[in-house]
JSON list of C-alpha atoms in Angstrom, two decimals:
[
{"chain": "A", "resi": 5, "resn": "UNK", "atom": "CA", "xyz": [86.06, 112.18, 106.82]},
{"chain": "A", "resi": 6, "resn": "UNK", "atom": "CA", "xyz": [86.45, 111.18, 102.98]},
{"chain": "A", "resi": 7, "resn": "UNK", "atom": "CA", "xyz": [84.51, 110.85, 100.03]},
{"chain": "A", "resi": 8, "resn": "UNK", "atom": "CA", "xyz": [86.06, 109.06, 97.09]},
{"chain": "A", "resi": 9, "resn": "UNK", "atom": "CA", "xyz": [83.43, 107.33, 95.38]},
{"chain": "A", "resi": 10, "resn": "UNK", "atom": "CA", "xyz": [84.31, 104.61, 92.23]},
{"chain": "A", "resi": 11, "resn": "UNK", "atom": "CA", "xyz": [85.76, 105.89, 89.38]},
{"chain": "A", "resi": 12, "resn": "UNK", "atom": "CA", "xyz": [85.82, 109.20, 90.55]},
{"chain": "A", "resi": 13, "resn": "UNK", "atom": "CA", "xyz": [89.59, 111.72, 90.04]},
{"chain": "A", "resi": 14, "resn": "UNK", "atom": "CA", "xyz": [88.84, 114.21, 92.61]},
{"chain": "A", "resi": 15, "resn": "UNK", "atom": "CA", "xyz": [89.03, 113.73, 96.93]},
{"chain": "A", "resi": 16, "resn": "UNK", "atom": "CA", "xyz": [87.64, 115.02, 98.85]},
{"chain": "A", "resi": 17, "resn": "UNK", "atom": "CA", "xyz": [88.59, 115.04, 102.50]},
{"chain": "A", "resi": 18, "resn": "UNK", "atom": "CA", "xyz": [86.70, 116.89, 105.05]},
{"chain": "A", "resi": 19, "resn": "UNK", "atom": "CA", "xyz": [89.38, 116.77, 108.62]},
{"chain": "A", "resi": 20, "resn": "UNK", "atom": "CA", "xyz": [88.18, 118.95, 111.23]},
{"chain": "A", "resi": 21, "resn": "UNK", "atom": "CA", "xyz": [90.00, 117.93, 114.17]},
{"chain": "A", "resi": 22, "resn": "UNK", "atom": "CA", "xyz": [93.52, 116.05, 114.16]},
{"chain": "A", "resi": 23, "resn": "UNK", "atom": "CA", "xyz": [93.10, 113.86, 116.70]},
{"chain": "A", "resi": 24, "resn": "UNK", "atom": "CA", "xyz": [92.65, 110.07, 117.05]},
{"chain": "A", "resi": 25, "resn": "UNK", "atom": "CA", "xyz": [89.31, 108.25, 117.46]},
{"chain": "A", "resi": 26, "resn": "UNK", "atom": "CA", "xyz": [88.52, 105.59, 119.53]},
{"chain": "A", "resi": 27, "resn": "UNK", "atom": "CA", "xyz": [90.00, 102.83, 117.70]},
{"chain": "A", "resi": 28, "resn": "UNK", "atom": "CA", "xyz": [91.27, 104.27, 114.85]},
{"chain": "A", "resi": 29, "resn": "UNK", "atom": "CA", "xyz": [94.83, 106.65, 114.26]},
{"chain": "A", "resi": 30, "resn": "UNK", "atom": "CA", "xyz": [94.04, 109.58, 112.43]},
{"chain": "A", "resi": 31, "resn": "UNK", "atom": "CA", "xyz": [97.86, 108.33, 110.66]},
{"chain": "A", "resi": 32, "resn": "UNK", "atom": "CA", "xyz": [96.53, 105.01, 109.47]},
{"chain": "A", "resi": 33, "resn": "UNK", "atom": "CA", "xyz": [93.48, 106.83, 108.58]},
{"chain": "A", "resi": 34, "resn": "UNK", "atom": "CA", "xyz": [94.70, 109.10, 106.53]},
{"chain": "A", "resi": 35, "resn": "UNK", "atom": "CA", "xyz": [97.54, 106.61, 104.87]},
{"chain": "A", "resi": 36, "resn": "UNK", "atom": "CA", "xyz": [94.83, 103.39, 104.44]},
{"chain": "A", "resi": 37, "resn": "UNK", "atom": "CA", "xyz": [92.68, 107.03, 102.58]},
{"chain": "A", "resi": 38, "resn": "UNK", "atom": "CA", "xyz": [96.16, 107.31, 100.62]},
{"chain": "A", "resi": 39, "resn": "UNK", "atom": "CA", "xyz": [96.79, 104.07, 99.44]},
{"chain": "A", "resi": 40, "resn": "UNK", "atom": "CA", "xyz": [93.04, 103.83, 98.36]},
{"chain": "A", "resi": 41, "resn": "UNK", "atom": "CA", "xyz": [93.36, 107.35, 96.06]},
{"chain": "A", "resi": 42, "resn": "UNK", "atom": "CA", "xyz": [96.69, 105.34, 94.92]},
{"chain": "A", "resi": 43, "resn": "UNK", "atom": "CA", "xyz": [94.88, 102.37, 93.43]},
{"chain": "A", "resi": 44, "resn": "UNK", "atom": "CA", "xyz": [92.19, 104.92, 92.12]},
{"chain": "A", "resi": 45, "resn": "UNK", "atom": "CA", "xyz": [94.05, 107.27, 90.19]},
{"chain": "A", "resi": 46, "resn": "UNK", "atom": "CA", "xyz": [93.56, 110.68, 91.44]},
{"chain": "A", "resi": 47, "resn": "UNK", "atom": "CA", "xyz": [93.90, 113.27, 89.45]},
{"chain": "A", "resi": 48, "resn": "UNK", "atom": "CA", "xyz": [92.86, 116.29, 91.87]},
{"chain": "A", "resi": 49, "resn": "UNK", "atom": "CA", "xyz": [92.60, 116.71, 95.03]},
{"chain": "A", "resi": 50, "resn": "UNK", "atom": "CA", "xyz": [90.42, 118.63, 97.66]},
{"chain": "A", "resi": 51, "resn": "UNK", "atom": "CA", "xyz": [91.75, 118.77, 101.05]},
{"chain": "A", "resi": 52, "resn": "UNK", "atom": "CA", "xyz": [88.57, 120.62, 103.24]},
{"chain": "A", "resi": 53, "resn": "UNK", "atom": "CA", "xyz": [90.27, 122.58, 106.40]},
{"chain": "A", "resi": 54, "resn": "UNK", "atom": "CA", "xyz": [87.24, 125.06, 106.79]},
{"chain": "A", "resi": 55, "resn": "UNK", "atom": "CA", "xyz": [85.56, 123.98, 110.35]},
{"chain": "A", "resi": 56, "resn": "UNK", "atom": "CA", "xyz": [89.34, 122.63, 111.53]},
{"chain": "A", "resi": 57, "resn": "UNK", "atom": "CA", "xyz": [90.30, 124.09, 114.96]},
{"chain": "A", "resi": 58, "resn": "UNK", "atom": "CA", "xyz": [93.81, 121.93, 115.44]},
{"chain": "A", "resi": 59, "resn": "UNK", "atom": "CA", "xyz": [94.67, 119.35, 116.74]},
{"chain": "A", "resi": 60, "resn": "UNK", "atom": "CA", "xyz": [97.84, 117.33, 117.21]},
{"chain": "A", "resi": 61, "resn": "UNK", "atom": "CA", "xyz": [99.39, 117.77, 113.62]},
{"chain": "A", "resi": 62, "resn": "UNK", "atom": "CA", "xyz": [102.17, 114.84, 114.19]},
{"chain": "A", "resi": 63, "resn": "UNK", "atom": "CA", "xyz": [99.48, 112.97, 112.68]},
{"chain": "A", "resi": 64, "resn": "UNK", "atom": "CA", "xyz": [98.91, 114.42, 109.40]},
{"chain": "A", "resi": 65, "resn": "UNK", "atom": "CA", "xyz": [102.96, 115.31, 108.48]},
{"chain": "A", "resi": 66, "resn": "UNK", "atom": "CA", "xyz": [103.43, 112.01, 106.25]},
{"chain": "A", "resi": 67, "resn": "UNK", "atom": "CA", "xyz": [99.71, 112.56, 104.67]},
{"chain": "A", "resi": 68, "resn": "UNK", "atom": "CA", "xyz": [100.86, 116.33, 104.12]},
{"chain": "A", "resi": 69, "resn": "UNK", "atom": "CA", "xyz": [104.14, 114.86, 102.61]},
{"chain": "A", "resi": 70, "resn": "UNK", "atom": "CA", "xyz": [102.66, 112.40, 100.04]},
{"chain": "A", "resi": 71, "resn": "UNK", "atom": "CA", "xyz": [99.38, 113.60, 98.57]},
{"chain": "A", "resi": 72, "resn": "UNK", "atom": "CA", "xyz": [101.50, 115.54, 96.44]},
{"chain": "A", "resi": 73, "resn": "UNK", "atom": "CA", "xyz": [103.24, 112.36, 95.58]},
{"chain": "A", "resi": 74, "resn": "UNK", "atom": "CA", "xyz": [99.37, 110.32, 94.49]},
{"chain": "A", "resi": 75, "resn": "UNK", "atom": "CA", "xyz": [97.99, 114.15, 92.91]},
{"chain": "A", "resi": 76, "resn": "UNK", "atom": "CA", "xyz": [101.33, 113.67, 90.94]},
{"chain": "A", "resi": 77, "resn": "UNK", "atom": "CA", "xyz": [100.36, 116.27, 88.19]},
{"chain": "A", "resi": 78, "resn": "UNK", "atom": "CA", "xyz": [97.22, 117.63, 89.06]},
{"chain": "A", "resi": 79, "resn": "UNK", "atom": "CA", "xyz": [96.35, 120.78, 91.56]},
{"chain": "A", "resi": 80, "resn": "UNK", "atom": "CA", "xyz": [95.60, 120.07, 95.45]},
{"chain": "A", "resi": 81, "resn": "UNK", "atom": "CA", "xyz": [93.24, 122.33, 96.86]},
{"chain": "A", "resi": 82, "resn": "UNK", "atom": "CA", "xyz": [92.99, 123.60, 100.07]},
{"chain": "A", "resi": 83, "resn": "UNK", "atom": "CA", "xyz": [89.26, 125.01, 101.15]},
{"chain": "A", "resi": 84, "resn": "UNK", "atom": "CA", "xyz": [90.55, 127.95, 104.56]},
{"chain": "A", "resi": 85, "resn": "UNK", "atom": "CA", "xyz": [88.05, 129.89, 107.45]},
{"chain": "A", "resi": 86, "resn": "UNK", "atom": "CA", "xyz": [88.13, 131.71, 109.45]},
{"chain": "A", "resi": 87, "resn": "UNK", "atom": "CA", "xyz": [87.96, 128.93, 111.86]},
{"chain": "A", "resi": 88, "resn": "UNK", "atom": "CA", "xyz": [90.62, 126.95, 110.19]},
{"chain": "A", "resi": 89, "resn": "UNK", "atom": "CA", "xyz": [93.58, 127.10, 113.19]},
{"chain": "A", "resi": 90, "resn": "UNK", "atom": "CA", "xyz": [96.51, 125.94, 114.21]},
{"chain": "A", "resi": 91, "resn": "UNK", "atom": "CA", "xyz": [97.41, 122.00, 113.41]},
{"chain": "A", "resi": 92, "resn": "UNK", "atom": "CA", "xyz": [95.02, 123.29, 110.46]},
{"chain": "A", "resi": 93, "resn": "UNK", "atom": "CA", "xyz": [97.22, 125.43, 109.35]},
{"chain": "A", "resi": 94, "resn": "UNK", "atom": "CA", "xyz": [100.54, 123.59, 109.63]},
{"chain": "A", "resi": 95, "resn": "UNK", "atom": "CA", "xyz": [99.25, 121.43, 107.44]},
{"chain": "A", "resi": 96, "resn": "UNK", "atom": "CA", "xyz": [98.08, 124.22, 104.77]},
{"chain": "A", "resi": 97, "resn": "UNK", "atom": "CA", "xyz": [101.30, 125.23, 104.73]},
{"chain": "A", "resi": 98, "resn": "UNK", "atom": "CA", "xyz": [102.97, 121.59, 104.50]},
{"chain": "A", "resi": 99, "resn": "UNK", "atom": "CA", "xyz": [100.51, 120.95, 101.88]},
{"chain": "A", "resi": 100, "resn": "UNK", "atom": "CA", "xyz": [101.79, 123.88, 99.82]},
{"chain": "A", "resi": 101, "resn": "UNK", "atom": "CA", "xyz": [105.28, 123.85, 100.10]},
{"chain": "A", "resi": 102, "resn": "UNK", "atom": "CA", "xyz": [105.28, 119.88, 98.97]},
{"chain": "A", "resi": 103, "resn": "UNK", "atom": "CA", "xyz": [102.79, 120.55, 95.95]},
{"chain": "A", "resi": 104, "resn": "UNK", "atom": "CA", "xyz": [104.31, 123.93, 94.69]},
{"chain": "A", "resi": 105, "resn": "UNK", "atom": "CA", "xyz": [102.14, 125.10, 92.55]},
{"chain": "A", "resi": 106, "resn": "UNK", "atom": "CA", "xyz": [99.66, 122.95, 92.42]},
{"chain": "A", "resi": 107, "resn": "UNK", "atom": "CA", "xyz": [98.32, 123.33, 95.64]},
{"chain": "A", "resi": 108, "resn": "UNK", "atom": "CA", "xyz": [95.73, 126.66, 96.05]},
{"chain": "A", "resi": 109, "resn": "UNK", "atom": "CA", "xyz": [94.29, 128.01, 99.09]},
{"chain": "A", "resi": 110, "resn": "UNK", "atom": "CA", "xyz": [90.69, 129.39, 98.91]},
{"chain": "A", "resi": 111, "resn": "UNK", "atom": "CA", "xyz": [88.83, 130.56, 100.97]},
{"chain": "A", "resi": 112, "resn": "UNK", "atom": "CA", "xyz": [88.55, 132.81, 103.45]},
{"chain": "A", "resi": 113, "resn": "UNK", "atom": "CA", "xyz": [91.42, 134.22, 105.74]},
{"chain": "A", "resi": 114, "resn": "UNK", "atom": "CA", "xyz": [92.45, 131.43, 108.29]},
{"chain": "A", "resi": 115, "resn": "UNK", "atom": "CA", "xyz": [91.76, 132.54, 111.67]},
{"chain": "A", "resi": 116, "resn": "UNK", "atom": "CA", "xyz": [95.34, 132.83, 113.12]},
{"chain": "A", "resi": 117, "resn": "UNK", "atom": "CA", "xyz": [98.22, 134.60, 110.90]},
{"chain": "A", "resi": 118, "resn": "UNK", "atom": "CA", "xyz": [99.99, 131.71, 108.80]},
{"chain": "A", "resi": 119, "resn": "UNK", "atom": "CA", "xyz": [103.51, 132.54, 110.63]},
{"chain": "A", "resi": 120, "resn": "UNK", "atom": "CA", "xyz": [102.59, 131.16, 114.33]},
{"chain": "A", "resi": 121, "resn": "UNK", "atom": "CA", "xyz": [104.40, 128.60, 117.04]},
{"chain": "A", "resi": 122, "resn": "UNK", "atom": "CA", "xyz": [103.11, 125.34, 116.23]},
{"chain": "A", "resi": 123, "resn": "UNK", "atom": "CA", "xyz": [103.41, 122.80, 119.28]},
{"chain": "A", "resi": 124, "resn": "UNK", "atom": "CA", "xyz": [106.98, 122.56, 121.28]},
{"chain": "A", "resi": 125, "resn": "UNK", "atom": "CA", "xyz": [108.09, 120.32, 123.77]},
{"chain": "A", "resi": 126, "resn": "UNK", "atom": "CA", "xyz": [110.26, 119.53, 126.67]},
{"chain": "A", "resi": 127, "resn": "UNK", "atom": "CA", "xyz": [113.67, 117.92, 126.76]},
{"chain": "A", "resi": 128, "resn": "UNK", "atom": "CA", "xyz": [115.24, 115.99, 129.59]},
{"chain": "A", "resi": 129, "resn": "UNK", "atom": "CA", "xyz": [118.69, 115.75, 129.74]},
{"chain": "A", "resi": 130, "resn": "UNK", "atom": "CA", "xyz": [119.43, 111.55, 130.95]},
{"chain": "A", "resi": 131, "resn": "UNK", "atom": "CA", "xyz": [122.63, 112.68, 133.09]},
{"chain": "A", "resi": 132, "resn": "UNK", "atom": "CA", "xyz": [121.97, 115.98, 134.81]},
{"chain": "A", "resi": 133, "resn": "UNK", "atom": "CA", "xyz": [117.88, 115.88, 134.33]},
{"chain": "A", "resi": 134, "resn": "UNK", "atom": "CA", "xyz": [117.58, 119.38, 133.65]},
{"chain": "A", "resi": 135, "resn": "UNK", "atom": "CA", "xyz": [115.53, 120.68, 131.42]},
{"chain": "A", "resi": 136, "resn": "UNK", "atom": "CA", "xyz": [115.32, 122.63, 128.09]},
{"chain": "A", "resi": 137, "resn": "UNK", "atom": "CA", "xyz": [111.40, 123.72, 126.05]},
{"chain": "A", "resi": 138, "resn": "UNK", "atom": "CA", "xyz": [112.35, 122.99, 122.67]},
{"chain": "A", "resi": 139, "resn": "UNK", "atom": "CA", "xyz": [110.96, 125.37, 120.56]},
{"chain": "A", "resi": 140, "resn": "UNK", "atom": "CA", "xyz": [108.11, 124.76, 118.20]},
{"chain": "A", "resi": 141, "resn": "UNK", "atom": "CA", "xyz": [108.54, 124.40, 114.18]},
{"chain": "A", "resi": 142, "resn": "UNK", "atom": "CA", "xyz": [106.55, 127.16, 112.38]},
{"chain": "A", "resi": 143, "resn": "UNK", "atom": "CA", "xyz": [104.16, 127.28, 109.41]},
{"chain": "A", "resi": 144, "resn": "UNK", "atom": "CA", "xyz": [105.38, 130.30, 106.84]},
{"chain": "A", "resi": 145, "resn": "UNK", "atom": "CA", "xyz": [102.74, 133.17, 106.30]},
{"chain": "A", "resi": 146, "resn": "UNK", "atom": "CA", "xyz": [102.51, 132.28, 102.92]},
{"chain": "A", "resi": 147, "resn": "UNK", "atom": "CA", "xyz": [99.74, 130.28, 103.38]},
{"chain": "A", "resi": 148, "resn": "UNK", "atom": "CA", "xyz": [97.74, 133.83, 105.56]},
{"chain": "A", "resi": 149, "resn": "UNK", "atom": "CA", "xyz": [96.15, 135.15, 102.59]},
{"chain": "A", "resi": 150, "resn": "UNK", "atom": "CA", "xyz": [93.23, 132.81, 101.85]},
{"chain": "A", "resi": 151, "resn": "UNK", "atom": "CA", "xyz": [92.52, 132.75, 98.93]},
{"chain": "A", "resi": 152, "resn": "UNK", "atom": "CA", "xyz": [95.01, 135.50, 97.61]},
{"chain": "A", "resi": 153, "resn": "UNK", "atom": "CA", "xyz": [97.72, 132.87, 96.67]}
]
């Protein structure tokens, strides 16, 4: 999933799906990538989401918030395509939000609108046992433009 050769100051990370692998939680993997990138003083990052149909965006929320801190003065290039959907759109949006002008979307328009519904959930009240659907967070429309940002 990640390539970070020694001595290189560019992090390239291809995320094809947001889910845990057998015995390897994605959040832990991404935390290790950030720790290693911090040790190597990465100047720029490329996050490749071109082939990601999505998954559970919650597995990468810490990563999307912390990567801009690891690449404190550099650019973050977010690669997208028509195959970028769901959780990948949410993570692209979060990276753009936390990195601000340092984040650059590169590629094709994503496969879904930049403003969309993500994961929601059901809340069960403890005493009444009544159930309520929780609306999921949405991503901002700013990511929908592909390389036009």
